[in-house]
PDB file of C-alpha atoms in Angstrom:
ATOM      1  CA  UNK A   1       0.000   0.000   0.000  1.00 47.00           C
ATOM      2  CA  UNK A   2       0.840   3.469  -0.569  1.00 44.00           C
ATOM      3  CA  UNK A   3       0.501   6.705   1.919  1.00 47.00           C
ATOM      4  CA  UNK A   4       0.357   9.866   0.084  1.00 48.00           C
ATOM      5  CA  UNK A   5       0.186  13.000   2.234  1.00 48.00           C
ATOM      6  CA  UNK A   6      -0.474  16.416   1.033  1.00 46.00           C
ATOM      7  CA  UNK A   7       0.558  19.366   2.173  1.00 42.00           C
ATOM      8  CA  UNK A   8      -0.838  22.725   1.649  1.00 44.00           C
ATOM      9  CA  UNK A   9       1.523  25.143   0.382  1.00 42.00           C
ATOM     10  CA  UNK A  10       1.000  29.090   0.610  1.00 47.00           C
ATOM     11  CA  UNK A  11       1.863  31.412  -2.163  1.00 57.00           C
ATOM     12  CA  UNK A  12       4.103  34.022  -1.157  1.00 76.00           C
ATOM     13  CA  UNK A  13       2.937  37.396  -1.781  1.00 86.00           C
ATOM     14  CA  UNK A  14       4.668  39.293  -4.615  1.00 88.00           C
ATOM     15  CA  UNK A  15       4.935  42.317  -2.207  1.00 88.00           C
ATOM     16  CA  UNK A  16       5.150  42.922   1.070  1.00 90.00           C
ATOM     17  CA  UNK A  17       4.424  45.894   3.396  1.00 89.00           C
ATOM     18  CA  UNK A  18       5.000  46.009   7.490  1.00 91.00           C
ATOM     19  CA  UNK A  19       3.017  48.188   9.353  1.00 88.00           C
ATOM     20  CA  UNK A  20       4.598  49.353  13.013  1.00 89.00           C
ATOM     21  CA  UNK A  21       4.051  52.984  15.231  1.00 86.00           C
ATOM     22  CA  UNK A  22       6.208  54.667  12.932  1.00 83.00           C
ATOM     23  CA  UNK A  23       4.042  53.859   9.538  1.00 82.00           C
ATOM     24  CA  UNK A  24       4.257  51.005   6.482  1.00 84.00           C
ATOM     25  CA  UNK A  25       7.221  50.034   4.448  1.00 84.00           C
ATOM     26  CA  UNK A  26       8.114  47.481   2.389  1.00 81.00           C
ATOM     27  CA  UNK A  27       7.663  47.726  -1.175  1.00 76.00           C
ATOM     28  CA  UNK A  28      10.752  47.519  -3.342  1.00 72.00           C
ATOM     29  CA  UNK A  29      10.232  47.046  -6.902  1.00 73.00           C
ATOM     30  CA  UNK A  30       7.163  47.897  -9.613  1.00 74.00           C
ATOM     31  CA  UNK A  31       4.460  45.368  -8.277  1.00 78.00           C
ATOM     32  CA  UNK A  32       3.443  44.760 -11.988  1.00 73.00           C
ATOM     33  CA  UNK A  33       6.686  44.683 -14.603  1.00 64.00           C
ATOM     34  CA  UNK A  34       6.311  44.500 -18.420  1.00 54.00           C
ATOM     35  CA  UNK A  35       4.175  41.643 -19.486  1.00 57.00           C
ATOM     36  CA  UNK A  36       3.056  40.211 -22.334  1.00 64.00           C
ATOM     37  CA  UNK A  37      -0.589  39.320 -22.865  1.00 70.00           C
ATOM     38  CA  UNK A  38      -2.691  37.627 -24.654  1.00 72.00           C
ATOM     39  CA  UNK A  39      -6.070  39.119 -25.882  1.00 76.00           C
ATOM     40  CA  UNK A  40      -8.539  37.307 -23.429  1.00 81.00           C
ATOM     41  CA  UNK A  41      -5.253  36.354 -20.511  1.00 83.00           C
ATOM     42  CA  UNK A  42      -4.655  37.750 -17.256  1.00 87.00           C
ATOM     43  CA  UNK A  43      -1.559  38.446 -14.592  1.00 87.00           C
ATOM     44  CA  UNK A  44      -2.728  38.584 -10.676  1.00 90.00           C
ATOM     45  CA  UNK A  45      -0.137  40.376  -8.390  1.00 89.00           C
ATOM     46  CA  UNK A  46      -0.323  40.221  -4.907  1.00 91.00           C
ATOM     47  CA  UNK A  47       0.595  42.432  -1.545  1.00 91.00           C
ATOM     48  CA  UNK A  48       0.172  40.824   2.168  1.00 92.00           C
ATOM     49  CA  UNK A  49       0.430  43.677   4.919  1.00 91.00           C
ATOM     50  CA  UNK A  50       1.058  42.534   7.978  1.00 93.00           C
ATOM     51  CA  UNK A  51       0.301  44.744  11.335  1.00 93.00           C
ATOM     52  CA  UNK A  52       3.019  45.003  13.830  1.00 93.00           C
ATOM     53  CA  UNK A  53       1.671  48.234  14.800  1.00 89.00           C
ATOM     54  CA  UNK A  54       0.479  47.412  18.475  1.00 89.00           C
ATOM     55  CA  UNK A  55      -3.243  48.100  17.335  1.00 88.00           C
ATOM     56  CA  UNK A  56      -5.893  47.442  14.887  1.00 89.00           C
ATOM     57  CA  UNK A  57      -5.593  48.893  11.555  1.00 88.00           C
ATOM     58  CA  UNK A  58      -7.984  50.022   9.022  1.00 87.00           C
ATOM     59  CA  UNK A  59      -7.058  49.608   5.671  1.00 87.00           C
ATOM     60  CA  UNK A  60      -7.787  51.470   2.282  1.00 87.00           C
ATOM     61  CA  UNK A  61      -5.747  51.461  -0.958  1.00 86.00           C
ATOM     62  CA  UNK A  62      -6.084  54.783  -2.723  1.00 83.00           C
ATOM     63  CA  UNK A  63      -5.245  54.418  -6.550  1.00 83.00           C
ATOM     64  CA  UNK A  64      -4.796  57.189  -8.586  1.00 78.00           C
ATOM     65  CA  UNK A  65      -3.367  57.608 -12.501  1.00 77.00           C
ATOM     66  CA  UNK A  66       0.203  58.804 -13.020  1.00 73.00           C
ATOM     67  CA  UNK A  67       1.788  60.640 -16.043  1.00 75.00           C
ATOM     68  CA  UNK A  68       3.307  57.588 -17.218  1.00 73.00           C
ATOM     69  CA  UNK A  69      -0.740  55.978 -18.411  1.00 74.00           C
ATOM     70  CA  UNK A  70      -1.684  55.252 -21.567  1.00 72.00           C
ATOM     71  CA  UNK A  71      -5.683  56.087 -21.496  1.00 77.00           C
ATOM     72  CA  UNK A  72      -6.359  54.813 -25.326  1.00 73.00           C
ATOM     73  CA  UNK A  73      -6.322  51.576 -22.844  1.00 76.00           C
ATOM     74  CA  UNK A  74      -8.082  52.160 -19.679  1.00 82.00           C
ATOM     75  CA  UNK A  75     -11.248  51.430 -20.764  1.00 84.00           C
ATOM     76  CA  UNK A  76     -10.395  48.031 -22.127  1.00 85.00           C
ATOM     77  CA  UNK A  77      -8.281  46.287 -19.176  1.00 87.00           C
ATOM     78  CA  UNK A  78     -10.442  45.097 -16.074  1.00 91.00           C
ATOM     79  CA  UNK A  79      -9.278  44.969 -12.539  1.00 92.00           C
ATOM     80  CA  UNK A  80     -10.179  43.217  -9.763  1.00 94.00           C
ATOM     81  CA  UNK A  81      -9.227  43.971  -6.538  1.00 94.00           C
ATOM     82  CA  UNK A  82      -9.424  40.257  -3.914  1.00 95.00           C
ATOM     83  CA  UNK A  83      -8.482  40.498  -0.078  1.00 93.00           C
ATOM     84  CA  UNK A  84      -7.617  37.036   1.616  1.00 85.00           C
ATOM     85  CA  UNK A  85      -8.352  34.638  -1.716  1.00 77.00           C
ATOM     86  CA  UNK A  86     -11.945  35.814  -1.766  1.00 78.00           C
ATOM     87  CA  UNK A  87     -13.839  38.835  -0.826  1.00 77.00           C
ATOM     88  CA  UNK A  88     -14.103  40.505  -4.132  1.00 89.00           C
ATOM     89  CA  UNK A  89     -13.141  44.453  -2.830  1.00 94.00           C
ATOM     90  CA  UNK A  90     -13.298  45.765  -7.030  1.00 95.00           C
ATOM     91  CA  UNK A  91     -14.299  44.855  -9.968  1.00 95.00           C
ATOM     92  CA  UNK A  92     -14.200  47.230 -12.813  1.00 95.00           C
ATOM     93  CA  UNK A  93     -12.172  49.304 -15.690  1.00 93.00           C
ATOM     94  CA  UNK A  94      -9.088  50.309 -14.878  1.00 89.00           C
ATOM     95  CA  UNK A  95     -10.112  53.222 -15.973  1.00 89.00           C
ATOM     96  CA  UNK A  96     -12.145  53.537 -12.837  1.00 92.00           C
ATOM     97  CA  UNK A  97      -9.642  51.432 -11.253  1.00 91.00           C
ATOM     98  CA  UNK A  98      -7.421  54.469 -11.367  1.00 86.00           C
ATOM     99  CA  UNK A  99      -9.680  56.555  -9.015  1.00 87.00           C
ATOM    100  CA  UNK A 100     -10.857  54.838  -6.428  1.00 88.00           C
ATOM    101  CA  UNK A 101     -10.490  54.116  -2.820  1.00 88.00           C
ATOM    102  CA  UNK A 102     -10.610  50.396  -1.808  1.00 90.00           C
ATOM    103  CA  UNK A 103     -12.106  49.580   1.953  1.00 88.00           C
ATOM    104  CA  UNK A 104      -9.422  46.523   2.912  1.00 88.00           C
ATOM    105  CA  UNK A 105     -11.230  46.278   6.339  1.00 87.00           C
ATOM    106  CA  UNK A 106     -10.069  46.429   9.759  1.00 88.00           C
ATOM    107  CA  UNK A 107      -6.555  44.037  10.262  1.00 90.00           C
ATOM    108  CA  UNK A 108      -6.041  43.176  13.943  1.00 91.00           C
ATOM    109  CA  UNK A 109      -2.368  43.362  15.285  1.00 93.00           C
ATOM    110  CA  UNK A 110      -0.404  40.496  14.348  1.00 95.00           C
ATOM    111  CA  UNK A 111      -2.326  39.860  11.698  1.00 95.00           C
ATOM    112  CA  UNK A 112      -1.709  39.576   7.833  1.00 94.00           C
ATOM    113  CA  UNK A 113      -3.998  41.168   4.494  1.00 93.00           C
ATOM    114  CA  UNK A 114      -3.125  39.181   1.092  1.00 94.00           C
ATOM    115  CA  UNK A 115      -4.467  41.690  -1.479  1.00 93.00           C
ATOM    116  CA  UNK A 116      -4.488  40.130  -4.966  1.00 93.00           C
ATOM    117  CA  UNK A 117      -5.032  42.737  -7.880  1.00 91.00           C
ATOM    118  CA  UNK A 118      -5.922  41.388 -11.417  1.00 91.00           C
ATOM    119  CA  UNK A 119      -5.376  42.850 -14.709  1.00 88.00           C
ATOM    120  CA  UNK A 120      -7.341  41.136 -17.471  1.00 89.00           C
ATOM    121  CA  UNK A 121      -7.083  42.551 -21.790  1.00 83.00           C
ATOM    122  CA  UNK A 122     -10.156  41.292 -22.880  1.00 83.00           C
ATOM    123  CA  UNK A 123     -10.087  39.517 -26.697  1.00 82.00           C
ATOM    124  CA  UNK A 124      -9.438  42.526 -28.342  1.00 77.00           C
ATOM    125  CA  UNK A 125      -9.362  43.347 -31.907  1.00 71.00           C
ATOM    126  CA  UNK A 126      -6.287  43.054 -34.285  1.00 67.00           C
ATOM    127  CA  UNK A 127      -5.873  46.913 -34.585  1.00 67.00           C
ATOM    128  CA  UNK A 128      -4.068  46.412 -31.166  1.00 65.00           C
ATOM    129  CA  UNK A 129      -1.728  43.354 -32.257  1.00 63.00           C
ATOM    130  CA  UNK A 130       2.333  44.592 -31.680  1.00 60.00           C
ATOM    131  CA  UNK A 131       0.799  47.312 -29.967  1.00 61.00           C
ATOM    132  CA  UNK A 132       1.944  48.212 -25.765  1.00 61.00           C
ATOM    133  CA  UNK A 133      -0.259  49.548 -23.459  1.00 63.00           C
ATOM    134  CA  UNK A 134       1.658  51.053 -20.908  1.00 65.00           C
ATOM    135  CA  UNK A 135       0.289  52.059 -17.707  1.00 67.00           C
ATOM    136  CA  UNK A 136       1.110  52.965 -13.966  1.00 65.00           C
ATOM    137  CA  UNK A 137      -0.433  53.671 -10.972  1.00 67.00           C
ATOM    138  CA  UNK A 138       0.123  54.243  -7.271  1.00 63.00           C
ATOM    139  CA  UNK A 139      -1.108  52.374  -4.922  1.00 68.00           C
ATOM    140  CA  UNK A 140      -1.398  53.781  -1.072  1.00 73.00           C
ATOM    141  CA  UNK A 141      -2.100  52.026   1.847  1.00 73.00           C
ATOM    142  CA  UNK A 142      -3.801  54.411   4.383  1.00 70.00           C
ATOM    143  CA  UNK A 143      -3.770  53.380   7.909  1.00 68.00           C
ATOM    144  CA  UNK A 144      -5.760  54.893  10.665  1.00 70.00           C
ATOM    145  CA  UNK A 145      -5.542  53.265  13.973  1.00 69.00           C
ATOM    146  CA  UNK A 146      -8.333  54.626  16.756  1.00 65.00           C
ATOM    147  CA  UNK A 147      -6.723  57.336  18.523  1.00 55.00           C
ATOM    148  CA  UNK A 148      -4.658  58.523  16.035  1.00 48.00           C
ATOM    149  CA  UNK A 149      -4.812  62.075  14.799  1.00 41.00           C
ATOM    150  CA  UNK A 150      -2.953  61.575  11.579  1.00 41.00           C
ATOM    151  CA  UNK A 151      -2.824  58.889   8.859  1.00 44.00           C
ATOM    152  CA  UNK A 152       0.284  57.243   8.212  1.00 47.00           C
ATOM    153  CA  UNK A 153       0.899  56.143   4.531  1.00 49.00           C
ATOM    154  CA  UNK A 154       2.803  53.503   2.864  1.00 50.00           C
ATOM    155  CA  UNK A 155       2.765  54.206  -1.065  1.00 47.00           C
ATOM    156  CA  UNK A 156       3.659  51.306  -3.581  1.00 46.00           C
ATOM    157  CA  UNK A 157       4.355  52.218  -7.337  1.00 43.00           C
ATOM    158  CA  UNK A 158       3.709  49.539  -9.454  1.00 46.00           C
ATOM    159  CA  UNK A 159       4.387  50.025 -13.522  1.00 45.00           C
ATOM    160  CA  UNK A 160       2.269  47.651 -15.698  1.00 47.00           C
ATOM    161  CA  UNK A 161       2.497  47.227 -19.384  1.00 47.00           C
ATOM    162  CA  UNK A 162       0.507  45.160 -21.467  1.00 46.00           C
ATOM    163  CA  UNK A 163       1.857  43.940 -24.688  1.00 45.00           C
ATOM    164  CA  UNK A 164      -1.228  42.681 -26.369  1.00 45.00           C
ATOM    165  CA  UNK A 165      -0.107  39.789 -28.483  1.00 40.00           C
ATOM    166  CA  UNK A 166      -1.520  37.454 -31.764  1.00 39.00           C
ATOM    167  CA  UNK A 167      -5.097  36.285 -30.386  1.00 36.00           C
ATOM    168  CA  UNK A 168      -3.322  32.189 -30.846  1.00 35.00           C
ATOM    169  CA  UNK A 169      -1.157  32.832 -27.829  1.00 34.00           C
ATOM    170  CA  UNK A 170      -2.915  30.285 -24.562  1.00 36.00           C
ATOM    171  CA  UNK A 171      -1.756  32.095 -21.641  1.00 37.00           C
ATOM    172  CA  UNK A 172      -0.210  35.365 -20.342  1.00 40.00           C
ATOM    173  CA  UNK A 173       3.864  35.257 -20.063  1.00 39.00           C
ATOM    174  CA  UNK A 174       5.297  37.681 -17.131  1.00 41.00           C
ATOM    175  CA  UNK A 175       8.867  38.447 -17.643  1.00 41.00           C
ATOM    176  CA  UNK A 176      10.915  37.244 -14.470  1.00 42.00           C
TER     177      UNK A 176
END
């Protein structure tokens, strides 16, 4: 007889940001990097926050368009926005994407967030074939803890760019 035993493995978060008294740090690097998609693929990035602060958190991420997007393409990619694998926090254009401010919830002390964000190109025509839609945003974690005054910020700049390629093409391919 055989004994097969599986063990869940966790994904590690593409990102990471600490929260502690002094305020949120941690991203490095562009969350999203250039990528090349198909017409009808997608490329999920993730952040986990975790709170050392001492208190409970409440978290928002604040999005707003930079000089470096390309808005011939904003209306075509979706986003969606996931906290902790399921609770769908946005779903929409990026286009709105790029203006909104995302409730994350309250995050106890000690505690960790996984935020997944989602770009999707839909099956687009072949007027954008060899074409890049380049795009970046800034994301912005707000956190207000109760008795605070102020709002300590931790601000993530991540630069997608979509390379829309030949409709044939089965999956999306992130660069490493």
């Amino acid at each position: 007889s055989c004994l097969l035993i599986l063990i869940p493995l966790s994904r590690a978060a593409d990102q990471t940001i600490t929260c502690v008294s002094g305020g949120c740090s941690g991203i490095q690097n562009s969350l999203f990097d250039e990528l090349s998609v198909a017409p009808g693929g997608s490329v999920t990035k993730s952040i986990e926050i975790i709170n050392n602060h001492g208190e409970t958190m409440k978290l928002a991420m604040s999005v707003s368009k930079n000089d470096l997007t390309d808005d011939d393409f904003t209306k075509l990619v979706d986003v969606t926005v996931n906290t902790d694998g399921a609770n769908n926090r946005f779903s929409g254009s990026l286009e709105n994407f790029l203006i909104s401010y995302i409730d994350l919830e309250k995050l106890e002390n000690g505690q960790h967030r996984l935020v997944e964000i989602t770009l999707s190109l839909p099956d687009v025509g072949n007027e954008y074939q060899g074409k890049q839609a380049k795009f970046s945003f800034d994301v912005k974690i707000d956190q207000e803890v109760s008795g605070d005054a102020g709002v300590g910020d931790a601000a993530a700049s991540p630069s997608p760019s979509f390379s829309p390629s030949p409709s044939p093409s089965p999956s999306p391919s992130p660069s490493p």
